[in-house]
XYZ file of C-alpha atoms in Angstrom:
563
model
C -0.344 0.370 0.046
C 1.705 3.761 -0.775
C 1.977 5.955 1.745
C -1.052 8.034 0.406
C -3.584 4.464 0.797
C -1.795 4.053 4.875
C -3.364 8.170 4.914
C -6.801 7.834 3.629
C -6.990 4.162 5.631
C -6.041 5.968 8.882
C -8.054 9.094 8.370
C -10.973 6.674 7.732
C -10.437 4.521 11.142
C -9.739 7.631 13.381
C -13.201 9.192 11.565
C -14.768 6.299 12.457
C -13.956 5.635 16.035
C -14.174 9.249 16.629
C -17.885 9.264 15.284
C -18.324 6.046 17.625
C -17.450 7.935 20.549
C -19.147 10.944 20.515
C -22.352 8.971 19.026
C -22.280 7.341 22.449
C -22.090 10.379 24.088
C -24.960 11.430 21.879
C -27.003 8.936 22.702
C -26.390 9.082 26.415
C -27.387 12.613 26.234
C -30.111 12.850 24.337
C -29.207 14.524 21.020
C -29.348 13.705 17.232
C -26.601 11.196 16.076
C -26.153 13.759 13.607
C -24.808 16.505 15.531
C -22.117 13.731 16.724
C -21.353 12.854 14.018
C -20.930 16.858 12.375
C -18.872 17.153 15.780
C -16.586 14.934 14.751
C -15.305 16.810 11.895
C -14.961 19.435 13.762
C -13.394 17.508 16.404
C -10.661 15.856 14.204
C -10.337 18.145 11.707
C -8.962 21.735 11.480
C -10.902 23.129 14.082
C -9.640 21.197 16.991
C -6.999 18.530 16.634
C -6.326 18.943 13.196
C -5.399 15.196 12.540
C -7.488 14.083 9.699
C -6.238 17.116 6.870
C -6.452 14.773 3.514
C -8.194 16.374 0.793
C -8.747 13.370 -0.757
C -10.659 11.846 1.809
C -13.012 14.932 2.288
C -14.287 14.882 -1.512
C -14.207 10.944 -1.772
C -16.828 11.201 1.805
C -19.152 14.643 0.307
C -19.725 12.744 -2.968
C -20.547 9.645 -2.053
C -22.220 10.279 1.659
C -24.673 12.860 -0.273
C -25.970 10.578 -2.716
C -26.552 7.785 -0.114
C -27.897 9.983 2.307
C -30.520 10.807 -0.772
C -30.987 7.473 -1.774
C -31.724 6.397 1.982
C -34.573 9.640 2.052
C -36.037 8.646 -0.705
C -37.278 4.673 0.378
C -38.422 6.383 3.873
C -40.994 7.958 1.770
C -44.149 6.237 1.113
C -47.073 8.077 0.012
C -49.510 5.533 1.175
C -48.837 7.025 4.535
C -50.321 10.399 4.246
C -52.772 9.955 1.642
C -55.735 10.105 3.824
C -54.646 14.298 4.739
C -52.374 14.709 1.062
C -54.858 18.040 0.184
C -54.109 19.604 3.670
C -49.764 18.308 4.419
C -49.605 19.956 0.345
C -51.201 23.241 1.655
C -49.321 23.404 4.899
C -45.976 22.520 3.147
C -46.494 24.715 0.383
C -47.068 28.090 2.285
C -44.306 26.403 4.610
C -41.715 27.115 2.443
C -43.238 30.048 0.739
C -43.533 32.215 3.925
C -39.886 30.189 6.122
C -37.984 30.827 2.894
C -39.122 34.924 2.925
C -38.186 34.955 7.016
C -34.938 33.368 6.524
C -34.577 36.154 3.625
C -35.056 39.247 5.958
C -32.669 37.366 9.028
C -29.734 37.011 6.707
C -30.597 40.711 4.917
C -31.350 42.132 8.249
C -28.057 40.550 9.679
C -25.768 41.987 7.060
C -25.239 38.998 4.385
C -24.385 39.811 1.187
C -26.821 38.949 -2.187
C -25.879 35.701 -2.867
C -25.005 34.763 0.959
C -28.513 35.874 1.511
C -30.071 33.652 -1.201
C -28.347 30.656 -0.786
C -29.043 31.096 3.240
C -33.111 31.650 2.427
C -32.530 28.147 0.529
C -31.089 26.261 2.481
C -32.370 26.743 6.081
C -36.305 26.567 5.101
C -36.175 22.512 5.652
C -36.704 20.328 8.806
C -34.363 17.700 10.212
C -36.284 14.827 8.268
C -33.647 12.536 9.963
C -33.930 13.750 13.572
C -37.497 14.204 13.780
C -38.495 10.810 12.402
C -36.699 8.823 14.578
C -37.775 11.186 18.074
C -41.365 10.954 16.729
C -40.627 6.799 15.978
C -39.123 6.560 19.423
C -41.629 8.387 21.484
C -44.906 6.230 19.756
C -45.603 9.323 17.570
C -45.327 8.958 14.413
C -48.312 7.210 13.231
C -50.090 9.956 15.687
C -52.156 12.697 13.176
C -49.111 15.458 14.309
C -46.152 12.848 13.361
C -48.002 12.272 10.025
C -49.223 16.535 9.050
C -44.557 16.362 10.373
C -43.679 13.786 8.137
C -45.789 14.801 5.077
C -44.702 18.369 5.128
C -41.351 16.788 5.276
C -41.963 14.591 2.050
C -42.721 17.607 0.069
C -40.011 19.512 1.794
C -37.466 17.094 0.406
C -38.899 16.943 -3.062
C -38.413 20.946 -2.846
C -35.008 19.918 -1.318
C -33.627 18.282 -4.566
C -35.164 20.557 -6.935
C -32.749 23.318 -4.713
C -29.857 21.036 -4.935
C -30.116 20.904 -8.590
C -30.053 24.549 -9.166
C -27.256 25.050 -6.453
C -25.700 22.433 -8.657
C -26.213 24.520 -11.772
C -24.624 27.763 -9.775
C -27.004 30.624 -9.583
C -25.181 33.132 -11.535
C -26.215 34.583 -15.028
C -28.670 36.613 -16.429
C -32.103 36.070 -15.502
C -33.374 34.836 -18.891
C -29.864 32.167 -18.643
C -31.447 30.983 -15.323
C -34.563 30.262 -16.074
C -33.491 28.550 -19.203
C -31.302 26.808 -16.926
C -34.396 25.658 -14.329
C -36.055 24.483 -17.233
C -33.903 21.808 -18.122
C -33.172 21.159 -14.927
C -36.308 19.946 -14.234
C -36.666 18.680 -17.441
C -33.931 16.384 -16.572
C -36.348 15.800 -13.104
C -39.113 14.916 -14.795
C -37.338 12.347 -17.311
C -36.084 10.541 -14.493
C -39.053 10.619 -11.976
C -40.956 9.297 -15.181
C -38.008 6.641 -15.338
C -38.215 5.948 -12.254
C -41.797 5.649 -11.673
C -41.995 3.014 -14.995
C -39.144 0.989 -12.874
C -41.343 0.910 -10.056
C -43.803 -0.355 -12.130
C -43.375 -2.217 -14.638
C -39.222 -3.866 -13.498
C -38.460 -3.378 -9.561
C -41.219 -5.442 -8.891
C -39.940 -8.235 -10.867
C -36.426 -8.152 -9.993
C -36.971 -7.675 -6.493
C -39.016 -10.683 -5.992
C -36.469 -12.718 -7.151
C -33.879 -11.098 -5.507
C -35.595 -11.416 -1.768
C -35.064 -14.920 -2.391
C -31.611 -13.999 -0.476
C -31.318 -11.066 1.808
C -27.756 -11.221 0.868
C -28.809 -10.986 -2.861
C -31.540 -8.410 -2.030
C -28.626 -5.549 -0.060
C -26.822 -5.909 -3.550
C -29.331 -5.531 -5.798
C -29.973 -2.230 -3.812
C -26.868 -0.837 -3.763
C -26.463 -1.532 -7.124
C -29.494 0.298 -8.184
C -28.393 3.173 -6.311
C -25.521 3.371 -8.240
C -27.094 2.696 -11.767
C -29.636 6.301 -10.929
C -26.027 7.947 -9.424
C -24.583 7.194 -13.010
C -27.475 8.201 -15.409
C -27.526 11.669 -13.138
C -23.723 11.776 -13.324
C -23.837 11.700 -17.048
C -27.152 13.965 -17.344
C -25.052 16.525 -15.867
C -27.911 16.534 -12.852
C -26.140 15.958 -9.293
C -25.484 12.515 -7.550
C -28.013 13.400 -4.918
C -30.660 13.885 -7.844
C -30.079 10.049 -9.216
C -29.882 8.702 -5.436
C -32.997 10.018 -4.059
C -35.096 9.056 -7.108
C -33.634 5.560 -6.939
C -34.820 5.372 -3.293
C -38.190 6.612 -3.820
C -38.930 4.255 -6.905
C -38.076 1.635 -4.543
C -39.875 3.184 -1.136
C -43.236 2.136 -2.886
C -42.857 -1.644 -3.006
C -43.807 -4.366 -0.590
C -40.047 -4.847 0.326
C -39.473 -1.142 1.298
C -39.390 -1.426 5.303
C -36.667 -4.770 5.044
C -34.782 -2.843 2.346
C -34.067 0.008 4.612
C -33.865 -2.343 7.426
C -30.907 -3.914 5.464
C -29.290 -0.887 4.008
C -29.540 0.707 7.726
C -25.336 -0.411 8.848
C -24.541 1.620 4.869
C -26.610 4.409 5.089
C -25.204 4.834 9.093
C -21.768 4.934 7.666
C -22.804 7.296 5.259
C -24.250 9.842 7.646
C -21.136 9.982 9.339
C -19.027 9.805 5.974
C -21.275 12.807 4.770
C -21.332 14.857 8.058
C -17.947 14.302 9.425
C -16.972 15.713 5.542
C -18.505 18.827 6.361
C -16.747 19.432 9.545
C -13.332 18.749 8.669
C -14.620 21.309 5.655
C -14.363 24.095 8.774
C -11.689 25.603 10.498
C -12.344 27.897 13.765
C -12.569 30.954 11.725
C -15.080 29.641 9.509
C -17.044 28.460 12.004
C -17.011 31.308 14.380
C -16.769 34.271 12.075
C -20.465 34.482 12.077
C -21.221 33.100 15.562
C -22.946 35.786 16.911
C -25.287 36.053 13.922
C -25.777 32.418 14.213
C -26.876 32.522 17.627
C -29.397 35.528 16.644
C -30.615 33.923 13.480
C -30.971 30.255 15.260
C -33.429 31.905 17.875
C -35.524 33.909 15.354
C -36.066 30.997 13.039
C -36.945 28.691 15.864
C -39.902 31.111 16.885
C -40.677 32.116 13.669
C -41.275 28.579 12.239
C -43.012 27.788 15.062
C -45.720 30.413 14.229
C -45.842 29.656 10.466
C -46.382 26.546 10.644
C -48.536 26.410 13.916
C -50.617 29.444 11.579
C -50.521 26.855 8.972
C -51.747 23.616 10.483
C -54.729 25.634 12.314
C -55.893 27.225 9.183
C -56.588 23.778 8.033
C -59.025 23.496 10.567
C -57.465 20.835 13.010
C -57.141 21.290 16.642
C -55.180 23.474 18.366
C -53.535 20.409 20.251
C -52.489 19.019 17.209
C -51.492 22.561 15.795
C -49.191 22.914 18.846
C -47.376 19.545 18.284
C -46.515 19.267 15.173
C -45.505 23.208 14.896
C -43.018 22.213 18.123
C -41.796 19.127 16.177
C -40.534 21.333 13.148
C -38.680 24.323 14.875
C -35.006 23.298 13.981
C -32.719 24.460 10.891
C -32.139 21.116 9.192
C -28.927 19.122 8.184
C -30.340 19.378 4.888
C -28.851 23.351 5.542
C -25.498 22.274 5.587
C -26.057 20.052 2.424
C -27.106 23.022 0.130
C -24.615 24.909 1.888
C -21.820 22.292 1.159
C -23.031 22.159 -2.580
C -22.928 25.764 -2.537
C -19.497 26.070 -1.015
C -18.296 23.639 -3.955
C -19.576 25.786 -6.970
C -17.860 28.937 -4.993
C -21.448 30.500 -4.462
C -20.767 31.273 -0.851
C -17.347 31.040 1.317
C -16.765 28.727 3.876
C -17.582 30.932 6.514
C -21.258 31.273 5.439
C -20.727 27.669 6.135
C -19.699 27.488 9.393
C -22.909 30.154 10.055
C -24.833 27.516 8.304
C -23.434 24.480 10.887
C -23.319 26.246 13.828
C -27.155 26.939 13.618
C -27.786 24.058 12.986
C -25.806 22.260 15.271
C -27.070 24.895 17.573
C -31.276 24.502 16.659
C -30.946 20.780 16.205
C -29.819 20.270 19.443
C -32.068 22.748 21.064
C -34.969 21.209 19.287
C -34.211 17.492 20.434
C -35.536 18.066 24.452
C -38.495 20.266 22.811
C -39.265 17.063 20.301
C -39.241 14.590 23.649
C -41.411 17.020 25.978
C -43.683 18.323 23.473
C -46.622 16.990 25.264
C -45.413 18.681 28.211
C -45.159 21.980 26.617
C -49.060 21.557 25.199
C -50.055 21.183 28.835
C -48.125 24.167 29.519
C -49.446 26.191 26.592
C -52.604 24.626 26.973
C -54.258 27.742 29.203
C -53.323 30.226 26.242
C -54.718 27.955 23.155
C -58.528 27.769 24.164
C -58.823 31.006 21.715
C -58.032 28.889 19.258
C -61.043 26.144 20.083
C -63.535 26.400 18.053
C -66.698 23.713 16.916
C -65.461 23.841 12.955
C -62.444 22.390 13.815
C -61.382 18.626 14.308
C -58.918 15.994 13.790
C -59.003 13.995 11.050
C -59.884 10.247 12.034
C -56.393 8.607 10.529
C -56.309 4.383 9.578
C -54.376 2.876 12.477
C -54.344 -0.427 13.733
C -55.805 -0.846 16.872
C -57.065 -3.944 19.023
C -56.090 -5.926 15.722
C -54.665 -9.476 14.632
C -51.003 -9.781 13.856
C -49.826 -13.191 11.835
C -46.377 -13.723 12.033
C -44.743 -16.228 9.284
C -47.863 -17.504 6.312
C -47.204 -21.218 6.146
C -50.013 -24.161 6.917
C -49.711 -23.355 10.541
C -51.691 -19.646 10.142
C -53.132 -19.786 6.674
C -55.556 -22.238 8.051
C -55.966 -19.897 11.469
C -56.611 -16.989 8.704
C -60.111 -17.304 7.660
C -62.167 -17.761 11.781
C -58.897 -14.259 12.668
C -60.939 -12.342 9.574
C -64.104 -13.043 10.943
C -63.641 -11.972 14.915
C -61.341 -8.971 13.988
C -61.624 -6.156 11.748
C -58.048 -5.555 10.751
C -55.543 -8.479 10.728
C -52.377 -8.221 9.905
C -49.743 -10.483 7.998
C -45.899 -10.577 8.616
C -44.266 -12.658 6.002
C -40.340 -12.876 4.836
C -40.916 -14.990 1.833
C -40.903 -13.331 -1.906
C -43.191 -16.351 -2.876
C -46.104 -15.319 -1.068
C -46.011 -11.244 -1.343
C -48.976 -12.034 -4.432
C -51.362 -14.220 -2.726
C -51.063 -11.685 0.542
C -51.454 -8.686 -1.289
C -54.554 -9.853 -3.012
C -56.016 -11.804 0.281
C -58.422 -9.819 2.389
C -55.740 -8.780 5.009
C -53.199 -5.719 5.643
C -49.274 -6.999 4.938
C -46.075 -6.326 5.686
C -43.069 -7.969 4.016
C -39.572 -8.402 6.608
C -38.512 -9.812 9.020
C -40.148 -9.903 12.273
C -36.622 -9.242 14.289
C -36.270 -5.931 13.229
C -38.165 -2.995 14.397
C -39.651 -1.155 12.270
C -41.174 -4.116 11.011
C -42.884 -4.564 14.072
C -44.023 -1.033 14.125
C -45.468 -1.298 10.504
C -47.932 -3.983 11.781
C -49.010 -1.712 14.949
C -47.444 -4.893 17.513
C -47.659 -2.400 20.506
C -51.580 -2.193 20.100
C -52.728 -5.807 18.834
C -54.870 -7.660 20.783
C -54.365 -10.736 19.489
C -51.020 -12.211 17.788
C -50.034 -15.514 16.242
C -46.680 -16.690 15.418
C -45.536 -19.425 13.316
C -41.741 -18.710 13.761
C -39.520 -20.412 15.842
C -36.981 -18.040 16.600
C -37.206 -17.422 20.354
C -35.825 -13.938 19.783
C -38.848 -13.059 17.598
C -41.265 -14.841 20.148
C -39.390 -12.659 22.921
C -39.544 -9.684 21.279
C -43.775 -10.317 20.572
C -44.146 -11.184 24.321
C -42.222 -7.925 25.261
C -43.678 -5.856 23.188
C -47.455 -6.907 22.759
C -49.777 -5.149 25.827
C -50.239 -7.406 28.842
C -54.150 -8.007 28.428
C -53.591 -9.334 24.671
C -53.999 -13.101 23.464
C -50.325 -14.167 22.570
C -49.862 -17.392 20.689
C -46.465 -18.178 19.911
C -43.932 -21.107 18.581
C -40.816 -22.714 19.504
C -38.942 -25.410 18.782
C -37.928 -27.327 22.281
C -39.730 -27.918 25.313
C -37.333 -25.658 27.299
C -38.009 -22.442 24.425
C -41.556 -23.299 25.202
C -40.879 -22.840 29.212
C -39.432 -19.628 29.128
C -42.047 -18.147 26.569
C -44.802 -19.055 28.980
C -42.947 -17.424 32.101
C -42.131 -14.458 30.000
C -45.844 -13.702 29.793
C -46.923 -16.030 26.551
C -50.542 -17.350 26.749
C -50.300 -20.613 24.735
C -46.763 -21.702 22.907
C -46.773 -24.345 20.506
C -44.357 -27.068 19.970
C -44.303 -28.380 16.565
C -43.384 -31.992 17.891
C -46.201 -32.160 20.666
C -48.549 -31.357 17.864
C -47.638 -33.634 15.679
C -47.118 -36.326 17.728
C -50.408 -36.004 18.715
C -52.185 -35.767 15.469
C -49.779 -39.073 14.671
C -51.460 -40.470 17.977
C -54.754 -39.803 17.021
C -54.331 -41.375 13.703
C -53.079 -44.271 14.615
C -56.104 -44.848 16.755
C -57.849 -44.026 14.228
C -56.681 -46.960 11.817
C -57.279 -49.138 14.857
C -60.612 -48.325 15.788
C -62.176 -46.742 12.208
C -60.356 -48.224 9.137
C -63.399 -46.048 6.968
C -62.499 -42.649 8.342
C -59.065 -43.215 8.542
C -58.707 -43.641 4.790
C -61.090 -40.245 4.781
C -58.533 -38.686 6.933
C -55.576 -39.581 4.716
C -57.524 -38.596 1.500
C -58.006 -35.109 2.975
C -54.682 -34.516 4.296
C -53.333 -35.509 0.524
C -55.562 -32.771 -0.443
C -54.330 -30.377 2.212
C -50.615 -31.201 1.193
C -51.017 -30.638 -2.298
C -52.780 -26.920 -1.743
C -50.457 -26.102 0.807
C -47.040 -23.397 0.120
C -45.172 -23.022 3.036
C -43.682 -19.536 3.354
C -43.478 -19.195 7.003
C -41.083 -17.122 8.567
């Protein structure tokens, strides 16, 4: 290995170790991991220790990290989750984009920034912190509440707008107005073309490819990585930024039934690239950059947090939602997001702004994301404090939309002979039945059945969340994995009926002690069935023959696809 290669590997090792240590510290202090990753670059870079300065590393980090960051963002965007309140979300998101851009423009202008700086700052600070908001709401069980759905919907619209902004900034924002208009039209045309290609792939190509790839989870992972690189390559070939290609690649995968499992499989890679990208931004800053506008950054942080709250509250309230929904949906969205750094870093590359302005954006992101973490965690308490002051916004015309959420429903884990027979009975007694299965052979059958279906490994948290395990009244699991059984018992309500499977009497005993209602030990059940069959043979040959014929028919018509 050359000296340059050794230096590069050493720098990578230093960044990863530092990010790990700061990530643990951030976890203990309930700070966003992204803040820890940004601080990683600041600590090991020129601002503090100065031990990582490799230019090649910075370039590789920024390019790959940004593309995969947007790829993962695209995978998160399932439109079916917000379809019931789509009109309100679009109204809120468009109004928020216009008003917060105007606010950011006014604040930056009042603080004395030059014209191009003001434009970039205004474009950069309009976005919410998608990874931070989604993660915290999910941890608190609020992601499927009405305020949570509104916030996620607004973030989706914002992220689509982000792709347009990145494309425009990537093309440069300089030149005569007519030339800029032509550039914008060309970029939008290319975006539409790539979007159409992504849609056609989602409709006609990806379902077949993913059905085959999903047979082996390692192949599924590789196919997803390859799909991201295909779109990134096409975007680069069309002179569109890599993040646009990455986003559209993820968006096309998000609408497939495999998306939750894909997201889980991609999580280690995406976590790595999050470290890579945000550390690379910190590495680009010096102490002078970060502190060049520190007073302005603190003033702007305070004004933007208050202003963002007021703008969001006004827009949600205007859609006739209740004051509680308006308040909680607003306090969750007060921060200046990490995407301000994405736009800022790209603007530095295009020489539209200098690194002092990037330092200003970085300091704002650090301050507002850190503070907003506590705001989101304690949003319910803040509402109780503010409730007396919100009574003036009460009105008989205001009400919250009824969301399609699972409650007191049945969850079936694995689709095989054991659970297939029970499904029809469960559908008669429960209004909602959710089946979770990880066999691609069952996708088509379950997608057309009178049940809700989630593809994925039940060991993954996102899959259990999608099935609303925490609100289930009845759970039947064919999975013989002890970990799955324990997760089910731990996460279901105490009053729920829980039937899980085990392979040994020891595992069954443990699950019963932990709270399972009944444990299915297939060997024991098979032994009892065999004993009954032998008894029938000895006592009633005609009934025995009929039973054997019936069993043969069921075996011929069945298809195993359990978890």
